[in-house]
Amino acid sequence: MDFTGELHGRLVLPHDPDWHTARMAWQLAVDQQPAAVVFAASAQDVSATVLAAVQMGLRVAPQGTGHNAAPLGPLDRTVLLRTDRLDEISVNPLTRIARVGAGVRWLELTDAASKYGLMALAGSAADVGVVGYTLGGGVSWFARSHGLAANQVVAADVVLADGTLVRADAHHHPDLFWALRGGGGIAGIVTALEFRLFPMTEVQAGLLAWPIEQAPTVLSAWRRWVDDVPDQVTSVGRMLRLPPLPDLPEPLRGRSLVAIEAVCDLPAPQTDTLLSPLRALAPELDTFGPTAVGDLHLLHMDPPYPVPAAGDGMLLSGLPSGALAAFLGMTGAGRDLPLLSVELRHLGGALRPGVVGGGAVDGLDAEFALFAAGITPDAASVVAVHAVLDELRMALSPWEAATGYRNFVERSREDFDPPQVAARLRAVKAAYDPGDLIHANHPVRVSRGNEGPVRGPAR
Ligand SMILES: Cc1cc2nc3c(=O)[nH]c(=O)nc-3n(C[C@H](O)[C@H](O)[C@H](O)COP(=O)(O)OP(=O)(O)OC[C@H]3O[C@@H](n4cnc5c(N)ncnc54)[C@H](O)[C@@H]3O)c2cc1C
């Protein structure tokens, strides 16, 4: 590659000794084979990469961690732009605004915010990238009380497809700013993001778990329970088939369980009263108690390091008894499944579209989000996991919502949005990246017009 500007980071090419580690995604089962890898050390490096790629007729795929690398597809005509080194973090305790570089992972920010008694709308896993997660929406442990993380973004620094660096906010590039909030990284490469934090230090949180054979009783009770919980409660019902790994706590190691995890931003006595119908089912494990918001990344037991895995998700418009029966039929004790986890996240509350204003995706028009994943150490296990994911989706298709959620989809899919939103995203893409330089995990096809007015990247 020929860089017209000076590169402060690193260019790694296929003949370089560290090529294989440079091209590796967090999802180790994804064998990324890009034309080149650039580790950008500054926004100027991102611009230089874009200009060099344009000159060579290549595309650019920005990647923070590679948690959602699976849907990218072939990268042979694409430069993989790793943002790890864009690691700036600042937290302003007065304005309660955080500014993070594109390479920052959630734990780094939640640690920094906790020092000021502030909470961020972080996802369940410590090492997911703040920017990739937020551009795709962002369902946190506070999703039902605060809505999507994308709604809290106030500004982004973005390198456009012509290499220029702009600031997108309510007053500058408003269409781009709208698209970035939930529509994914389709129209520009974000080098830094600014968003709101909230004063909060401690919540009631924990996990209740039972042998998987009790799933019909437990999930039916949870299903009834979520109908009445206040919006300060965000919970997950899940089926776990845990491997005998030494880094899992002893009571969970090698076990098949049904579990309910929840975060309750409520006083302890109110949480105890709320939990009583679930505790009446005599869970084998009960970890509920006061929890520092900075420790919530431990609750969901996501792997804290890269793994070979395959997963996929869908939104459900509801979970009536027929849907729950279909879910249990697919995932219950009677099945020998290659899925480590199949979870149902309770949505609603502030996640309902329009409750908290925002951009392209300001909420999820569904009652539950399903996400399932299995460990895939080899090609045969990827095929096996994908076959079961297809079966699961088919079984629940009668209850599938009309829209989707980008962050929980790890396979090629385009029908995420209502038609008006999809049309406006296409128009933004056409205005900002008409040559389709940016290779996103969930792409938007370049519009051919008739999508309504969008002001392009005039500066
Ligand atoms: C273990 C695990 C736990 C998860 N938990 C949650 C959760 O609790 N809630 C939730 O909502 N989601 C969750 N997710 C999904 C996660 O939010 C998505 O996979 C998200 O896309 C990951 O972002 P990333 O930057 O880490 O991944 P990447 O694969 O690096 O990025 C994904 C995509 O984001 C875009 N992107 C990334 N950086 C930039 C940039 N600088 N500029 C422009 N576009 C960019 C690109 O299109 C890229 O392909 C989880 C995923 C996993 C594997």
Short mmCIF file of C-alpha atoms and ligand atoms in Angstrom, two decimals:
data_model
loop_
_atom_site.label_atom_id
_atom_site.label_comp_id
_atom_site.label_asym_id
_atom_site.label_seq_id
_atom_site.Cartn_x
_atom_site.Cartn_y
_atom_site.Cartn_z
CA MET A 1 0.00 0.00 0.00
CA ASP A 2 1.16 3.49 -0.75
CA PHE A 3 0.48 6.04 1.98
CA THR A 4 0.52 9.59 0.72
CA GLY A 5 0.57 10.88 4.30
CA GLU A 6 2.81 9.63 7.04
CA LEU A 7 1.42 6.68 9.01
CA HIS A 8 2.04 6.89 12.76
CA GLY A 9 0.58 3.47 13.39
CA ARG A 10 1.48 0.30 11.47
CA LEU A 11 0.76 -1.30 8.15
CA VAL A 12 0.88 -5.11 8.23
CA LEU A 13 1.01 -7.07 4.98
CA PRO A 14 0.60 -10.82 4.29
CA HIS A 15 4.37 -11.44 4.20
CA ASP A 16 4.95 -9.81 7.62
CA PRO A 17 5.77 -12.18 10.50
CA ASP A 18 2.82 -11.00 12.62
CA TRP A 19 0.28 -11.16 9.76
CA HIS A 20 -1.75 -13.94 11.39
CA THR A 21 -2.18 -12.16 14.71
CA ALA A 22 -2.79 -8.81 12.99
CA ARG A 23 -5.73 -10.13 10.96
CA MET A 24 -7.32 -12.05 13.87
CA ALA A 25 -10.82 -11.12 15.06
CA TRP A 26 -12.14 -11.59 18.61
CA GLN A 27 -14.37 -14.22 17.02
CA LEU A 28 -11.54 -16.68 16.39
CA ALA A 29 -13.70 -18.84 14.13
CA VAL A 30 -13.73 -16.03 11.55
CA ASP A 31 -10.73 -16.40 9.23
CA GLN A 32 -10.22 -12.79 8.08
CA GLN A 33 -8.05 -12.54 4.95
CA PRO A 34 -7.88 -8.81 4.15
CA ALA A 35 -5.61 -7.18 1.54
CA ALA A 36 -3.75 -5.42 4.37
CA VAL A 37 -4.15 -4.50 8.03
CA VAL A 38 -3.57 -0.99 9.34
CA PHE A 39 -3.28 -0.28 13.07
CA ALA A 40 -4.24 3.39 13.13
CA ALA A 41 -2.63 5.49 15.84
CA SER A 42 -4.53 8.71 15.11
CA ALA A 43 -7.46 10.13 13.17
CA GLN A 44 -4.87 11.27 10.61
CA ASP A 45 -3.84 7.63 10.15
CA VAL A 46 -7.48 6.78 9.45
CA SER A 47 -7.62 9.53 6.77
CA ALA A 48 -4.34 8.33 5.25
CA THR A 49 -5.68 4.77 5.12
CA VAL A 50 -8.87 5.89 3.41
CA LEU A 51 -6.94 7.91 0.80
CA ALA A 52 -4.50 5.06 0.11
CA ALA A 53 -7.39 2.56 -0.20
CA VAL A 54 -9.24 4.83 -2.65
CA GLN A 55 -6.09 5.14 -4.74
CA MET A 56 -5.72 1.36 -4.89
CA GLY A 57 -9.40 0.59 -5.50
CA LEU A 58 -9.71 -1.10 -2.10
CA ARG A 59 -12.41 -0.78 0.56
CA VAL A 60 -11.88 -0.13 4.29
CA ALA A 61 -13.38 -2.18 7.15
CA PRO A 62 -13.04 -0.45 10.54
CA GLN A 63 -12.75 -2.95 13.37
CA GLY A 64 -12.52 -2.32 17.10
CA THR A 65 -12.40 -5.89 18.43
CA GLY A 66 -13.95 -8.21 15.85
CA HIS A 67 -16.82 -9.34 18.12
CA ASN A 68 -19.10 -8.99 15.11
CA ALA A 69 -16.64 -9.94 12.39
CA ALA A 70 -18.68 -12.90 11.13
CA PRO A 71 -21.02 -11.03 8.75
CA LEU A 72 -18.21 -9.06 7.04
CA GLY A 73 -17.72 -11.72 4.35
CA PRO A 74 -14.68 -11.83 2.05
CA LEU A 75 -12.10 -9.10 2.73
CA ASP A 76 -9.66 -9.73 -0.13
CA ARG A 77 -10.37 -6.27 -1.66
CA THR A 78 -10.54 -4.58 1.75
CA VAL A 79 -8.08 -2.99 4.17
CA LEU A 80 -8.85 -4.05 7.74
CA LEU A 81 -8.51 -0.88 9.81
CA ARG A 82 -7.83 -1.83 13.42
CA THR A 83 -8.69 0.94 15.86
CA ASP A 84 -7.17 -0.64 19.01
CA ARG A 85 -4.60 2.14 19.34
CA LEU A 86 -7.22 4.91 19.32
CA ASP A 87 -7.43 4.47 23.08
CA GLU A 88 -8.22 7.99 24.32
CA ILE A 89 -10.61 8.11 27.33
CA SER A 90 -11.82 11.16 29.17
CA VAL A 91 -14.69 11.52 31.60
CA ASN A 92 -15.98 14.96 32.52
CA PRO A 93 -17.68 14.61 35.92
CA LEU A 94 -19.36 18.02 35.61
CA THR A 95 -21.02 17.57 32.24
CA ARG A 96 -21.18 13.76 32.72
CA ILE A 97 -19.93 13.30 29.18
CA ALA A 98 -17.41 10.63 28.23
CA ARG A 99 -15.17 10.88 25.19
CA VAL A 100 -13.62 7.65 23.95
CA GLY A 101 -11.40 6.73 21.05
CA ALA A 102 -12.63 4.09 18.62
CA GLY A 103 -10.43 1.39 20.17
CA VAL A 104 -11.75 1.65 23.75
CA ARG A 105 -13.42 -1.43 25.25
CA TRP A 106 -16.23 -1.27 27.76
CA LEU A 107 -14.28 -2.24 30.90
CA GLU A 108 -11.78 0.58 30.33
CA LEU A 109 -14.59 3.12 30.25
CA THR A 110 -16.71 1.67 33.06
CA ASP A 111 -13.60 1.70 35.30
CA ALA A 112 -12.91 5.33 34.40
CA ALA A 113 -16.57 6.38 34.91
CA SER A 114 -16.89 4.50 38.24
CA LYS A 115 -14.14 6.69 39.72
CA TYR A 116 -16.58 9.62 39.47
CA GLY A 117 -19.64 7.65 40.62
CA LEU A 118 -20.91 7.49 37.04
CA MET A 119 -22.51 4.66 35.10
CA ALA A 120 -22.30 4.03 31.35
CA LEU A 121 -24.82 2.08 29.28
CA ALA A 122 -22.31 -0.76 28.80
CA GLY A 123 -23.19 -4.17 27.44
CA SER A 124 -22.76 -7.44 29.27
CA ALA A 125 -19.17 -8.13 28.14
CA ALA A 126 -16.08 -6.27 29.35
CA ASP A 127 -14.13 -6.45 26.10
CA VAL A 128 -16.76 -5.46 23.53
CA GLY A 129 -15.80 -2.25 21.72
CA VAL A 130 -17.64 0.87 22.93
CA VAL A 131 -17.93 2.31 19.41
CA GLY A 132 -19.06 -0.81 17.50
CA TYR A 133 -21.62 -1.63 20.24
CA THR A 134 -22.99 1.92 20.38
CA LEU A 135 -23.24 2.39 16.60
CA GLY A 136 -25.33 -0.81 16.50
CA GLY A 137 -27.69 0.35 19.28
CA GLY A 138 -26.40 -0.98 22.60
CA VAL A 139 -28.62 -3.02 24.96
CA SER A 140 -27.17 -2.61 28.45
CA TRP A 141 -28.18 -3.77 31.91
CA PHE A 142 -30.05 -0.45 32.11
CA ALA A 143 -31.80 -0.81 28.76
CA ARG A 144 -35.33 -0.82 30.17
CA SER A 145 -34.74 2.28 32.30
CA HIS A 146 -32.44 4.28 29.97
CA GLY A 147 -33.04 2.94 26.44
CA LEU A 148 -30.37 2.17 23.86
CA ALA A 149 -26.81 3.42 24.39
CA ALA A 150 -26.93 5.03 20.93
CA ASN A 151 -29.56 7.49 22.22
CA GLN A 152 -26.99 9.00 24.58
CA VAL A 153 -24.42 9.89 21.92
CA VAL A 154 -23.90 13.65 21.63
CA ALA A 155 -21.13 13.81 19.03
CA ALA A 156 -18.75 11.73 16.93
CA ASP A 157 -15.50 12.50 15.15
CA VAL A 158 -15.75 10.80 11.78
CA VAL A 159 -13.41 10.26 8.84
CA LEU A 160 -15.48 10.37 5.66
CA ALA A 161 -14.99 8.37 2.47
CA ASP A 162 -12.96 11.23 0.96
CA GLY A 163 -10.53 11.18 3.90
CA THR A 164 -11.71 14.34 5.62
CA LEU A 165 -12.25 14.40 9.38
CA VAL A 166 -15.52 15.98 10.51
CA ARG A 167 -17.51 16.32 13.70
CA ALA A 168 -21.06 14.97 13.52
CA ASP A 169 -23.57 16.23 16.07
CA ALA A 170 -27.00 17.81 16.19
CA HIS A 171 -25.71 20.90 14.32
CA HIS A 172 -23.01 19.48 12.06
CA HIS A 173 -23.74 16.71 9.53
CA PRO A 174 -27.08 15.98 11.22
CA ASP A 175 -27.99 13.21 8.75
CA LEU A 176 -24.72 11.40 9.38
CA PHE A 177 -25.20 11.93 13.12
CA TRP A 178 -28.69 10.43 12.83
CA ALA A 179 -27.40 7.38 10.91
CA LEU A 180 -24.56 6.69 13.34
CA ARG A 181 -26.98 6.33 16.25
CA GLY A 182 -28.15 2.78 15.73
CA GLY A 183 -27.66 2.40 11.98
CA GLY A 184 -24.12 1.01 12.35
CA GLY A 185 -20.87 2.27 10.84
CA ILE A 186 -22.16 2.48 7.27
CA ALA A 187 -21.26 6.00 6.18
CA GLY A 188 -18.05 7.02 7.94
CA ILE A 189 -15.26 5.79 10.19
CA VAL A 190 -15.67 6.98 13.76
CA THR A 191 -12.42 7.94 15.45
CA ALA A 192 -13.99 9.16 18.73
CA LEU A 193 -17.42 9.16 20.31
CA GLU A 194 -18.92 11.38 23.02
CA PHE A 195 -21.92 10.30 25.08
CA ARG A 196 -23.76 10.85 28.35
CA LEU A 197 -23.09 9.02 31.61
CA PHE A 198 -25.42 8.75 34.60
CA PRO A 199 -24.87 9.15 38.35
CA MET A 200 -25.11 5.63 39.80
CA THR A 201 -22.73 3.53 41.86
CA GLU A 202 -24.59 0.46 43.07
CA VAL A 203 -27.55 -1.70 42.09
CA GLN A 204 -29.10 -4.97 43.23
CA ALA A 205 -27.98 -7.64 40.79
CA GLY A 206 -27.44 -11.36 40.53
CA LEU A 207 -28.28 -14.71 39.08
CA LEU A 208 -30.71 -17.43 40.09
CA ALA A 209 -30.04 -20.87 38.64
CA TRP A 210 -31.74 -24.27 38.60
CA PRO A 211 -30.99 -27.60 36.87
CA ILE A 212 -32.05 -27.34 33.23
CA GLU A 213 -34.82 -29.91 33.80
CA GLN A 214 -36.73 -27.20 35.69
CA ALA A 215 -36.72 -24.84 32.70
CA PRO A 216 -40.46 -25.15 31.89
CA THR A 217 -41.47 -24.08 35.42
CA VAL A 218 -38.76 -21.44 35.80
CA LEU A 219 -39.16 -19.74 32.43
CA SER A 220 -42.97 -19.77 32.69
CA ALA A 221 -42.66 -18.06 36.07
CA TRP A 222 -40.10 -15.54 34.67
CA ARG A 223 -42.39 -14.90 31.71
CA ARG A 224 -45.25 -13.98 34.07
CA TRP A 225 -42.85 -12.04 36.34
CA VAL A 226 -41.59 -9.68 33.61
CA ASP A 227 -45.15 -8.54 32.86
CA ASP A 228 -45.20 -6.64 36.15
CA VAL A 229 -41.61 -5.62 36.86
CA PRO A 230 -40.86 -1.88 36.84
CA ASP A 231 -38.63 -0.38 34.13
CA GLN A 232 -35.76 -0.25 36.66
CA VAL A 233 -35.45 -4.03 36.23
CA THR A 234 -33.67 -5.50 33.20
CA SER A 235 -33.55 -9.28 33.18
CA VAL A 236 -32.50 -12.22 31.06
CA GLY A 237 -33.82 -15.79 31.02
CA ARG A 238 -31.31 -18.25 29.62
CA MET A 239 -30.44 -21.86 28.99
CA LEU A 240 -26.81 -22.64 29.73
CA ARG A 241 -24.78 -25.69 28.76
CA LEU A 242 -21.46 -24.81 30.32
CA PRO A 243 -18.20 -26.56 29.48
CA PRO A 244 -16.03 -27.90 32.31
CA LEU A 245 -13.68 -24.89 32.14
CA PRO A 246 -11.55 -24.15 35.21
CA ASP A 247 -12.24 -20.38 34.99
CA LEU A 248 -15.97 -20.91 35.56
CA PRO A 249 -17.14 -20.88 39.20
CA GLU A 250 -17.31 -24.42 40.60
CA PRO A 251 -21.14 -24.59 40.97
CA LEU A 252 -21.53 -23.80 37.26
CA ARG A 253 -18.64 -25.75 35.72
CA GLY A 254 -19.80 -28.43 33.28
CA ARG A 255 -23.47 -27.92 34.24
CA SER A 256 -26.66 -27.52 32.20
CA LEU A 257 -28.82 -24.89 33.86
CA VAL A 258 -31.72 -22.56 33.43
CA ALA A 259 -30.84 -19.14 34.83
CA ILE A 260 -32.39 -15.76 35.41
CA GLU A 261 -30.08 -12.79 35.62
CA ALA A 262 -31.30 -9.34 36.56
CA VAL A 263 -30.16 -5.86 37.42
CA CYS A 264 -32.55 -3.91 39.62
CA ASP A 265 -31.99 -0.21 40.22
CA LEU A 266 -34.19 -0.43 43.30
CA PRO A 267 -33.63 -0.53 47.08
CA ALA A 268 -32.71 -3.97 48.47
CA PRO A 269 -36.03 -4.58 50.31
CA GLN A 270 -38.05 -3.80 47.16
CA THR A 271 -35.78 -6.09 45.12
CA ASP A 272 -36.24 -8.90 47.65
CA THR A 273 -40.02 -8.53 47.49
CA LEU A 274 -39.88 -8.52 43.71
CA LEU A 275 -37.70 -11.64 43.60
CA SER A 276 -39.83 -13.65 46.01
CA PRO A 277 -41.93 -15.53 43.39
CA LEU A 278 -38.72 -16.63 41.65
CA ARG A 279 -36.99 -17.54 44.90
CA ALA A 280 -40.07 -19.60 45.80
CA LEU A 281 -38.95 -21.98 43.06
CA ALA A 282 -35.92 -22.85 45.24
CA PRO A 283 -33.00 -21.94 42.99
CA GLU A 284 -29.87 -24.00 43.50
CA LEU A 285 -27.80 -20.83 43.18
CA ASP A 286 -28.77 -17.30 44.27
CA THR A 287 -26.12 -14.59 43.93
CA PHE A 288 -28.37 -11.53 44.28
CA GLY A 289 -27.04 -8.67 46.35
CA PRO A 290 -25.65 -5.13 46.23
CA THR A 291 -23.31 -4.87 43.24
CA ALA A 292 -21.05 -2.02 42.13
CA VAL A 293 -22.06 -0.89 38.63
CA GLY A 294 -18.39 -1.28 37.64
CA ASP A 295 -18.66 -5.03 38.38
CA LEU A 296 -21.71 -5.74 36.21
CA HIS A 297 -19.49 -7.06 33.40
CA LEU A 298 -19.13 -10.25 35.50
CA LEU A 299 -22.86 -11.00 35.77
CA HIS A 300 -23.45 -12.54 32.34
CA MET A 301 -20.24 -14.63 32.43
CA ASP A 302 -19.23 -13.64 28.90
CA PRO A 303 -15.81 -14.98 27.92
CA PRO A 304 -13.20 -12.35 28.86
CA TYR A 305 -10.92 -13.34 25.96
CA PRO A 306 -11.28 -14.15 22.25
CA VAL A 307 -13.06 -17.44 21.50
CA PRO A 308 -13.98 -19.43 18.42
CA ALA A 309 -17.76 -19.10 18.43
CA ALA A 310 -20.78 -18.64 16.21
CA GLY A 311 -24.01 -16.99 17.22
CA ASP A 312 -27.11 -15.25 15.99
CA GLY A 313 -30.18 -13.51 17.26
CA MET A 314 -33.65 -12.23 16.51
CA LEU A 315 -36.29 -10.01 18.07
CA LEU A 316 -39.57 -11.47 19.30
CA SER A 317 -42.78 -9.43 19.31
CA GLY A 318 -43.93 -11.41 22.35
CA LEU A 319 -43.49 -14.64 24.23
CA PRO A 320 -46.95 -16.21 24.56
CA SER A 321 -47.23 -19.81 25.79
CA GLY A 322 -46.84 -21.19 22.25
CA ALA A 323 -43.59 -19.28 21.76
CA LEU A 324 -42.23 -20.39 25.12
CA ALA A 325 -43.18 -24.00 24.32
CA ALA A 326 -41.34 -23.70 20.98
CA PHE A 327 -38.31 -22.21 22.77
CA LEU A 328 -38.30 -25.00 25.36
CA GLY A 329 -38.84 -27.66 22.72
CA MET A 330 -35.71 -26.46 20.95
CA THR A 331 -33.50 -25.73 23.94
CA GLY A 332 -34.82 -27.84 26.84
CA ALA A 333 -33.23 -30.71 28.75
CA GLY A 334 -34.28 -33.29 26.15
CA ARG A 335 -32.02 -31.79 23.46
CA ASP A 336 -28.32 -32.44 22.97
CA LEU A 337 -27.48 -28.94 21.70
CA PRO A 338 -24.11 -27.49 20.60
CA LEU A 339 -25.19 -24.11 22.06
CA LEU A 340 -23.42 -22.80 25.13
CA SER A 341 -26.10 -20.22 25.78
CA VAL A 342 -29.56 -19.39 24.48
CA GLU A 343 -30.88 -16.25 26.09
CA LEU A 344 -34.01 -14.16 26.07
CA ARG A 345 -33.48 -10.54 27.08
CA HIS A 346 -36.57 -8.73 28.31
CA LEU A 347 -37.02 -5.47 26.39
CA GLY A 348 -39.81 -2.87 26.64
CA GLY A 349 -39.73 0.11 29.00
CA ALA A 350 -37.41 2.84 27.71
CA LEU A 351 -36.45 0.58 24.80
CA ARG A 352 -39.81 1.18 23.16
CA PRO A 353 -39.22 3.31 20.05
CA GLY A 354 -39.72 7.01 20.73
CA VAL A 355 -39.58 6.80 24.56
CA VAL A 356 -36.01 8.13 24.53
CA GLY A 357 -35.34 10.22 21.42
CA GLY A 358 -32.35 9.42 19.27
CA GLY A 359 -31.22 8.62 15.78
CA ALA A 360 -31.86 5.94 13.18
CA VAL A 361 -32.67 3.28 15.80
CA ASP A 362 -33.97 4.90 18.97
CA GLY A 363 -35.54 1.74 20.39
CA LEU A 364 -36.47 -1.86 19.66
CA ASP A 365 -40.05 -2.58 18.64
CA ALA A 366 -40.20 -5.98 20.31
CA GLU A 367 -40.71 -7.51 23.75
CA PHE A 368 -37.75 -9.92 23.83
CA ALA A 369 -34.37 -10.29 22.13
CA LEU A 370 -33.11 -13.80 21.57
CA PHE A 371 -29.40 -14.51 21.23
CA ALA A 372 -27.80 -17.95 20.99
CA ALA A 373 -24.17 -18.98 20.58
CA GLY A 374 -22.01 -22.07 20.56
CA ILE A 375 -18.28 -22.70 20.71
CA THR A 376 -16.89 -23.66 17.29
CA PRO A 377 -13.31 -24.93 17.40
CA ASP A 378 -13.47 -26.30 13.83
CA ALA A 379 -15.36 -25.92 10.55
CA ALA A 380 -17.68 -28.86 11.28
CA SER A 381 -18.81 -27.30 14.55
CA VAL A 382 -19.59 -24.00 12.76
CA VAL A 383 -21.88 -25.94 10.40
CA ALA A 384 -23.52 -27.75 13.35
CA VAL A 385 -24.10 -24.51 15.30
CA HIS A 386 -25.47 -22.69 12.24
CA ALA A 387 -27.87 -25.60 11.57
CA VAL A 388 -29.27 -25.37 15.11
CA LEU A 389 -29.46 -21.56 14.92
CA ASP A 390 -31.52 -21.94 11.72
CA GLU A 391 -33.77 -24.48 13.42
CA LEU A 392 -34.25 -22.19 16.41
CA ARG A 393 -35.09 -19.21 14.23
CA MET A 394 -37.55 -21.30 12.21
CA ALA A 395 -39.24 -22.59 15.39
CA LEU A 396 -39.72 -19.03 16.68
CA SER A 397 -40.48 -17.38 13.33
CA PRO A 398 -44.24 -17.02 14.03
CA TRP A 399 -43.31 -14.60 16.83
CA GLU A 400 -40.43 -12.83 15.07
CA ALA A 401 -40.75 -9.03 15.19
CA ALA A 402 -40.92 -7.05 11.95
CA THR A 403 -37.55 -5.40 12.68
CA GLY A 404 -34.17 -6.72 13.82
CA TYR A 405 -31.31 -5.71 16.10
CA ARG A 406 -27.91 -5.35 14.41
CA ASN A 407 -25.73 -6.14 17.44
CA PHE A 408 -27.30 -9.55 17.99
CA VAL A 409 -27.08 -10.62 14.36
CA GLU A 410 -23.89 -12.38 13.32
CA ARG A 411 -24.94 -13.49 9.86
CA SER A 412 -25.72 -11.60 6.69
CA ARG A 413 -29.09 -9.89 6.99
CA GLU A 414 -30.50 -6.58 5.74
CA ASP A 415 -34.07 -6.27 7.03
CA PHE A 416 -33.35 -4.55 10.35
CA ASP A 417 -35.38 -1.39 9.99
CA PRO A 418 -38.87 -0.13 9.12
CA PRO A 419 -39.01 0.97 5.44
CA GLN A 420 -38.71 4.74 6.11
CA VAL A 421 -35.62 4.27 8.26
CA ALA A 422 -34.06 1.86 5.75
CA ALA A 423 -34.67 4.38 2.94
CA ARG A 424 -33.14 7.24 4.91
CA LEU A 425 -30.09 5.13 5.79
CA ARG A 426 -29.63 4.32 2.10
CA ALA A 427 -29.84 8.02 1.29
CA VAL A 428 -27.22 8.87 3.93
CA LYS A 429 -24.96 6.13 2.57
CA ALA A 430 -25.40 7.47 -0.98
CA ALA A 431 -24.60 11.02 0.12
CA TYR A 432 -21.58 10.18 2.27
CA ASP A 433 -20.12 7.07 0.70
CA PRO A 434 -21.40 6.79 -2.88
CA GLY A 435 -18.46 4.58 -3.89
CA ASP A 436 -19.18 2.10 -1.05
CA LEU A 437 -15.67 2.47 0.36
CA ILE A 438 -16.70 1.52 3.88
CA HIS A 439 -17.11 -2.20 4.42
CA ALA A 440 -19.47 -2.54 7.39
CA ASN A 441 -20.60 -5.73 9.14
CA HIS A 442 -24.23 -4.92 8.33
CA PRO A 443 -24.05 -2.98 5.06
CA VAL A 444 -26.60 -0.69 3.49
CA ARG A 445 -26.87 -0.83 -0.26
CA VAL A 446 -26.05 2.50 -1.91
CA SER A 447 -29.23 4.35 -2.80
CA ARG A 448 -30.02 5.23 -6.41
CA GLY A 449 -32.14 8.24 -5.45
CA ASN A 450 -35.82 8.84 -4.57
CA GLU A 451 -35.05 8.44 -0.88
CA GLY A 452 -35.63 12.07 0.07
CA PRO A 453 -33.15 14.87 0.62
CA VAL A 454 -29.93 14.32 2.54
CA ARG A 455 -27.28 16.99 2.67
CA GLY A 456 -23.99 15.38 1.69
CA PRO A 457 -20.63 15.97 3.25
CA ALA A 458 -20.46 19.67 2.30
CA ARG A 459 -17.94 21.41 4.54
C1 LIG B 1 -19.70 -11.97 24.19
C2 LIG B 1 -20.57 -10.90 23.58
C3 LIG B 1 -21.40 -10.13 24.40
C4 LIG B 1 -22.20 -9.13 23.86
N1 LIG B 1 -23.05 -8.40 24.67
C5 LIG B 1 -23.83 -7.45 24.14
C6 LIG B 1 -24.74 -6.69 24.94
O1 LIG B 1 -24.83 -6.88 26.15
N2 LIG B 1 -25.53 -5.77 24.34
C7 LIG B 1 -25.44 -5.50 23.01
O2 LIG B 1 -26.14 -4.62 22.53
N3 LIG B 1 -24.58 -6.18 22.22
C8 LIG B 1 -23.80 -7.16 22.75
N4 LIG B 1 -22.96 -7.88 21.95
C9 LIG B 1 -22.93 -7.59 20.52
C10 LIG B 1 -21.93 -6.47 20.22
O3 LIG B 1 -22.44 -5.24 20.66
C11 LIG B 1 -21.69 -6.42 18.70
O4 LIG B 1 -21.03 -7.61 18.33
C12 LIG B 1 -20.88 -5.19 18.30
O5 LIG B 1 -20.93 -5.04 16.90
C13 LIG B 1 -19.45 -5.35 18.76
O6 LIG B 1 -18.71 -4.17 18.51
P1 LIG B 1 -17.12 -4.29 18.44
O7 LIG B 1 -16.58 -2.98 18.08
O8 LIG B 1 -16.64 -4.96 19.69
O9 LIG B 1 -16.95 -5.35 17.27
P2 LIG B 1 -16.35 -5.16 15.79
O10 LIG B 1 -16.55 -6.48 15.14
O11 LIG B 1 -14.98 -4.62 15.86
O12 LIG B 1 -17.28 -4.09 15.13
C14 LIG B 1 -18.55 -4.41 14.62
C15 LIG B 1 -18.87 -3.46 13.47
O13 LIG B 1 -19.04 -2.15 14.01
C16 LIG B 1 -18.61 -1.20 13.04
N5 LIG B 1 -17.52 -0.42 13.63
C17 LIG B 1 -16.67 -0.77 14.62
N6 LIG B 1 -15.82 0.24 14.87
C18 LIG B 1 -16.14 1.24 14.01
C19 LIG B 1 -15.64 2.54 13.77
N7 LIG B 1 -14.63 3.04 14.48
N8 LIG B 1 -16.21 3.31 12.81
C20 LIG B 1 -17.25 2.84 12.08
N9 LIG B 1 -17.78 1.60 12.25
C21 LIG B 1 -17.22 0.83 13.21
C22 LIG B 1 -18.07 -1.96 11.83
O14 LIG B 1 -19.09 -2.05 10.83
C23 LIG B 1 -17.78 -3.33 12.43
O15 LIG B 1 -17.84 -4.38 11.47
C24 LIG B 1 -22.16 -8.89 22.46
C25 LIG B 1 -21.36 -9.67 21.64
C26 LIG B 1 -20.57 -10.67 22.18
C27 LIG B 1 -19.72 -11.53 21.26
#
